[in-house]
Amino acid sequence: MASEPLLLLLALWALVAPARPGPAGDGGWRRGGPAAAAEEEHCTVERRADLTYAEFVQHYAFLRPVILQGLTDNSKFRALCSRERLLASFGERVVRLSTANTYSYRKVDLPFQEYVEQLLHPQDPTSLGNDTLYFFGDNNFTEWASLFRHYSPPPFGLLDTTPAYSFGIAGAGSGVPFHWHGPGYSEVIYGRKVLYFPDRWWHATLNLDTSVFISTFLG
């Protein structure tokens, strides 16, 4: 795959990451300080708000990423993901953190409240992925089931696949270098877009601000 699409997808992830400004719009997650990087001014990845399933399969499912808008209403799930409510519901639960390098070699277990209050801060842009720990992917679905049952995933599935959720919260400046995996969606809970990524599409992530997000992998 040529390098140009990779750079475009990196720009897309940077664009999707920021939360809406304001005390009500950021769920209490933005705690001050500058963003990790400037937001991209232009993104060439197509955005669709009126996509049919037939169009999705024909034009995107196996070919290229797309930003999907207005597919679901996750306002209730979004409210449950505020900083105050997540700490009240899950503060004492132990979560597993992963390093931000491509294969997440290192794992660290600690209470969710400790992660939020002590480790969830802007990252130095020059820090390496193996020095950055953040919460993504290693969720105990039994313990977090009371939250996940309120999430409405994107309705477009793929034949012979089963959706699997991966919930995360990450500080500004964190992310994952270029990597690929199976197809799926990534939704920024305090953003306004849903990204679909095809199977084995190379991409990288960058959180410009503290971000709450959930991915639906189709495996």
GROMACS .gro file of C-alpha atoms in nm:
model
  219
    1MET     CA    1   0.000   0.000   0.000
    2ALA     CA    2   0.136   0.344  -0.090
    3SER     CA    3   0.244   0.584   0.182
    4GLU     CA    4  -0.008   0.857   0.086
    5PRO     CA    5  -0.322   0.670   0.207
    6LEU     CA    6  -0.143   0.592   0.533
    7LEU     CA    7  -0.077   0.959   0.600
    8LEU     CA    8  -0.435   1.049   0.513
    9LEU     CA    9  -0.569   0.797   0.761
   10LEU     CA   10  -0.336   0.927   1.031
   11ALA     CA   11  -0.476   1.274   0.966
   12LEU     CA   12  -0.826   1.133   0.996
   13TRP     CA   13  -0.759   0.983   1.338
   14ALA     CA   14  -0.616   1.313   1.455
   15LEU     CA   15  -0.927   1.492   1.332
   16VAL     CA   16  -1.170   1.253   1.497
   17ALA     CA   17  -1.006   1.258   1.839
   18PRO     CA   18  -1.091   1.595   2.002
   19ALA     CA   19  -1.388   1.625   2.235
   20ARG     CA   20  -1.643   1.902   2.202
   21PRO     CA   21  -1.539   2.210   2.398
   22GLY     CA   22  -1.710   2.330   2.711
   23PRO     CA   23  -1.781   2.181   3.055
   24ALA     CA   24  -2.092   1.994   2.943
   25GLY     CA   25  -1.955   1.877   2.610
   26ASP     CA   26  -1.633   1.717   2.732
   27GLY     CA   27  -1.783   1.503   3.009
   28GLY     CA   28  -1.537   1.647   3.259
   29TRP     CA   29  -1.240   1.482   3.088
   30ARG     CA   30  -1.065   1.793   2.967
   31ARG     CA   31  -0.865   1.902   3.271
   32GLY     CA   32  -0.675   2.197   3.125
   33GLY     CA   33  -0.344   2.224   2.944
   34PRO     CA   34  -0.269   2.245   2.573
   35ALA     CA   35  -0.367   1.988   2.316
   36ALA     CA   36  -0.098   1.746   2.210
   37ALA     CA   37  -0.089   1.868   1.852
   38ALA     CA   38  -0.267   2.099   1.613
   39GLU     CA   39  -0.578   1.965   1.443
   40GLU     CA   40  -0.551   1.883   1.075
   41GLU     CA   41  -0.722   2.145   0.858
   42HIS     CA   42  -0.821   1.907   0.581
   43CYS     CA   43  -0.911   1.540   0.560
   44THR     CA   44  -0.966   1.362   0.230
   45VAL     CA   45  -1.140   1.057   0.376
   46GLU     CA   46  -1.501   1.065   0.262
   47ARG     CA   47  -1.781   1.145   0.510
   48ARG     CA   48  -2.130   0.999   0.469
   49ALA     CA   49  -2.446   1.077   0.664
   50ASP     CA   50  -2.696   0.899   0.438
   51LEU     CA   51  -2.520   0.575   0.355
   52THR     CA   52  -2.722   0.262   0.276
   53TYR     CA   53  -2.596  -0.085   0.357
   54ALA     CA   54  -2.572  -0.170  -0.014
   55GLU     CA   55  -2.353   0.138  -0.074
   56PHE     CA   56  -2.141   0.053   0.228
   57VAL     CA   57  -2.068  -0.298   0.099
   58GLN     CA   58  -2.008  -0.184  -0.259
   59HIS     CA   59  -1.786   0.117  -0.197
   60TYR     CA   60  -1.623   0.086   0.146
   61ALA     CA   61  -1.647  -0.246   0.331
   62PHE     CA   62  -1.352  -0.407   0.154
   63LEU     CA   63  -1.186  -0.107  -0.011
   64ARG     CA   64  -1.129   0.207   0.196
   65PRO     CA   65  -1.218   0.381   0.522
   66VAL     CA   66  -1.514   0.616   0.561
   67ILE     CA   67  -1.643   0.850   0.832
   68LEU     CA   68  -2.004   0.764   0.912
   69GLN     CA   69  -2.230   1.026   1.067
   70GLY     CA   70  -2.577   1.001   1.222
   71LEU     CA   71  -2.598   0.620   1.221
   72THR     CA   72  -2.687   0.572   1.589
   73ASP     CA   73  -2.793   0.771   1.894
   74ASN     CA   74  -2.549   0.704   2.178
   75SER     CA   75  -2.642   1.005   2.391
   76LYS     CA   76  -2.726   0.786   2.692
   77PHE     CA   77  -2.401   0.591   2.663
   78ARG     CA   78  -2.216   0.920   2.627
   79ALA     CA   79  -2.369   1.053   2.948
   80LEU     CA   80  -2.268   0.735   3.132
   81CYS     CA   81  -1.909   0.785   3.013
   82SER     CA   82  -1.859   1.119   3.187
   83ARG     CA   83  -1.560   1.134   3.420
   84GLU     CA   84  -1.778   1.166   3.729
   85ARG     CA   85  -2.007   0.876   3.643
   86LEU     CA   86  -1.735   0.636   3.534
   87LEU     CA   87  -1.536   0.702   3.852
   88ALA     CA   88  -1.848   0.651   4.064
   89SER     CA   89  -1.935   0.323   3.889
   90PHE     CA   90  -1.593   0.173   3.818
   91GLY     CA   91  -1.337   0.367   4.023
   92GLU     CA   92  -1.239   0.066   4.236
   93ARG     CA   93  -1.231  -0.181   3.947
   94VAL     CA   94  -0.890  -0.299   3.835
   95VAL     CA   95  -0.811  -0.220   3.472
   96ARG     CA   96  -0.525  -0.338   3.254
   97LEU     CA   97  -0.314  -0.076   3.082
   98SER     CA   98  -0.114  -0.139   2.767
   99THR     CA   99   0.191   0.030   2.625
  100ALA     CA  100   0.125   0.239   2.317
  101ASN     CA  101   0.373   0.063   2.092
  102THR     CA  102   0.231  -0.136   1.803
  103TYR     CA  103   0.205  -0.474   1.978
  104SER     CA  104   0.134  -0.349   2.336
  105TYR     CA  105   0.408  -0.564   2.489
  106ARG     CA  106   0.382  -0.436   2.845
  107LYS     CA  107   0.072  -0.469   3.066
  108VAL     CA  108   0.007  -0.301   3.402
  109ASP     CA  109  -0.291  -0.362   3.634
  110LEU     CA  110  -0.418  -0.091   3.868
  111PRO     CA  111  -0.749   0.057   3.994
  112PHE     CA  112  -0.936   0.264   3.736
  113GLN     CA  113  -0.949   0.566   3.969
  114GLU     CA  114  -0.571   0.561   4.010
  115TYR     CA  115  -0.527   0.555   3.634
  116VAL     CA  116  -0.764   0.849   3.584
  117GLU     CA  117  -0.627   1.065   3.864
  118GLN     CA  118  -0.255   0.989   3.836
  119LEU     CA  119  -0.170   0.871   3.485
  120LEU     CA  120  -0.431   1.030   3.256
  121HIS     CA  121  -0.242   1.346   3.169
  122PRO     CA  122  -0.097   1.494   2.849
  123GLN     CA  123   0.194   1.294   2.715
  124ASP     CA  124   0.525   1.437   2.604
  125PRO     CA  125   0.515   1.430   2.219
  126THR     CA  126   0.873   1.299   2.218
  127SER     CA  127   0.801   1.004   2.449
  128LEU     CA  128   0.823   0.655   2.303
  129GLY     CA  129   0.526   0.421   2.273
  130ASN     CA  130   0.676   0.171   2.515
  131ASP     CA  131   0.691   0.449   2.779
  132THR     CA  132   0.324   0.542   2.745
  133LEU     CA  133   0.054   0.344   2.927
  134TYR     CA  134  -0.314   0.381   2.851
  135PHE     CA  135  -0.643   0.199   2.895
  136PHE     CA  136  -0.765   0.034   2.576
  137GLY     CA  137  -0.881  -0.308   2.478
  138ASP     CA  138  -0.819  -0.526   2.784
  139ASN     CA  139  -1.169  -0.483   2.927
  140ASN     CA  140  -1.333  -0.723   3.171
  141PHE     CA  141  -1.666  -0.753   2.993
  142THR     CA  142  -1.842  -0.900   3.296
  143GLU     CA  143  -1.742  -0.608   3.518
  144TRP     CA  144  -1.815  -0.345   3.253
  145ALA     CA  145  -2.133  -0.508   3.118
  146SER     CA  146  -2.359  -0.254   3.289
  147LEU     CA  147  -2.200   0.016   3.073
  148PHE     CA  148  -2.161  -0.171   2.744
  149ARG     CA  149  -2.526  -0.276   2.732
  150HIS     CA  150  -2.620   0.087   2.668
  151TYR     CA  151  -2.397   0.118   2.361
  152SER     CA  152  -2.553   0.102   2.015
  153PRO     CA  153  -2.289  -0.015   1.764
  154PRO     CA  154  -2.296   0.087   1.397
  155PRO     CA  155  -2.562  -0.122   1.221
  156PHE     CA  156  -2.352  -0.227   0.921
  157GLY     CA  157  -2.199  -0.569   0.979
  158LEU     CA  158  -2.007  -0.807   0.756
  159LEU     CA  159  -2.108  -1.161   0.665
  160ASP     CA  160  -1.975  -1.432   0.900
  161THR     CA  161  -1.830  -1.184   1.152
  162THR     CA  162  -1.912  -1.123   1.517
  163PRO     CA  163  -1.867  -0.778   1.680
  164ALA     CA  164  -1.634  -0.739   1.979
  165TYR     CA  165  -1.605  -0.416   2.179
  166SER     CA  166  -1.283  -0.249   2.289
  167PHE     CA  167  -1.337   0.050   2.519
  168GLY     CA  168  -1.069   0.301   2.606
  169ILE     CA  169  -0.971   0.628   2.769
  170ALA     CA  170  -0.643   0.796   2.676
  171GLY     CA  171  -0.457   1.116   2.755
  172ALA     CA  172  -0.364   1.387   2.508
  173GLY     CA  173  -0.059   1.295   2.305
  174SER     CA  174  -0.109   0.919   2.339
  175GLY     CA  175  -0.181   0.686   2.051
  176VAL     CA  176  -0.051   0.386   1.861
  177PRO     CA  177   0.201   0.384   1.573
  178PHE     CA  178   0.113   0.243   1.232
  179HIS     CA  179  -0.047  -0.100   1.253
  180TRP     CA  180  -0.327  -0.305   1.099
  181HIS     CA  181  -0.588  -0.556   1.210
  182GLY     CA  182  -0.927  -0.682   1.102
  183PRO     CA  183  -1.218  -0.458   0.995
  184GLY     CA  184  -1.429  -0.257   1.235
  185TYR     CA  185  -1.538   0.081   1.364
  186SER     CA  186  -1.397   0.334   1.607
  187GLU     CA  187  -1.633   0.584   1.767
  188VAL     CA  188  -1.519   0.883   1.970
  189ILE     CA  189  -1.773   0.915   2.250
  190TYR     CA  190  -1.705   1.284   2.296
  191GLY     CA  191  -1.679   1.352   1.926
  192ARG     CA  192  -1.927   1.349   1.638
  193LYS     CA  193  -1.800   1.086   1.395
  194VAL     CA  194  -1.768   0.710   1.347
  195LEU     CA  195  -1.475   0.574   1.148
  196TYR     CA  196  -1.496   0.245   0.958
  197PHE     CA  197  -1.166   0.078   0.869
  198PRO     CA  198  -1.138  -0.216   0.625
  199ASP     CA  199  -0.947  -0.536   0.689
  200ARG     CA  200  -0.568  -0.486   0.712
  201TRP     CA  201  -0.584  -0.112   0.644
  202TRP     CA  202  -0.270   0.047   0.782
  203HIS     CA  203  -0.341   0.331   1.025
  204ALA     CA  204  -0.212   0.512   1.331
  205THR     CA  205  -0.390   0.692   1.616
  206LEU     CA  206  -0.326   1.022   1.790
  207ASN     CA  207  -0.538   1.163   2.073
  208LEU     CA  208  -0.521   1.543   2.061
  209ASP     CA  209  -0.705   1.575   2.392
  210THR     CA  210  -0.812   1.331   2.662
  211SER     CA  211  -1.042   1.099   2.468
  212VAL     CA  212  -1.307   0.841   2.550
  213PHE     CA  213  -1.368   0.597   2.266
  214ILE     CA  214  -1.498   0.253   2.176
  215SER     CA  215  -1.405   0.027   1.886
  216THR     CA  216  -1.622  -0.249   1.741
  217PHE     CA  217  -1.403  -0.512   1.577
  218LEU     CA  218  -1.566  -0.745   1.326
  219GLY     CA  219  -1.399  -1.083   1.359
   0.00000   0.00000   0.00000
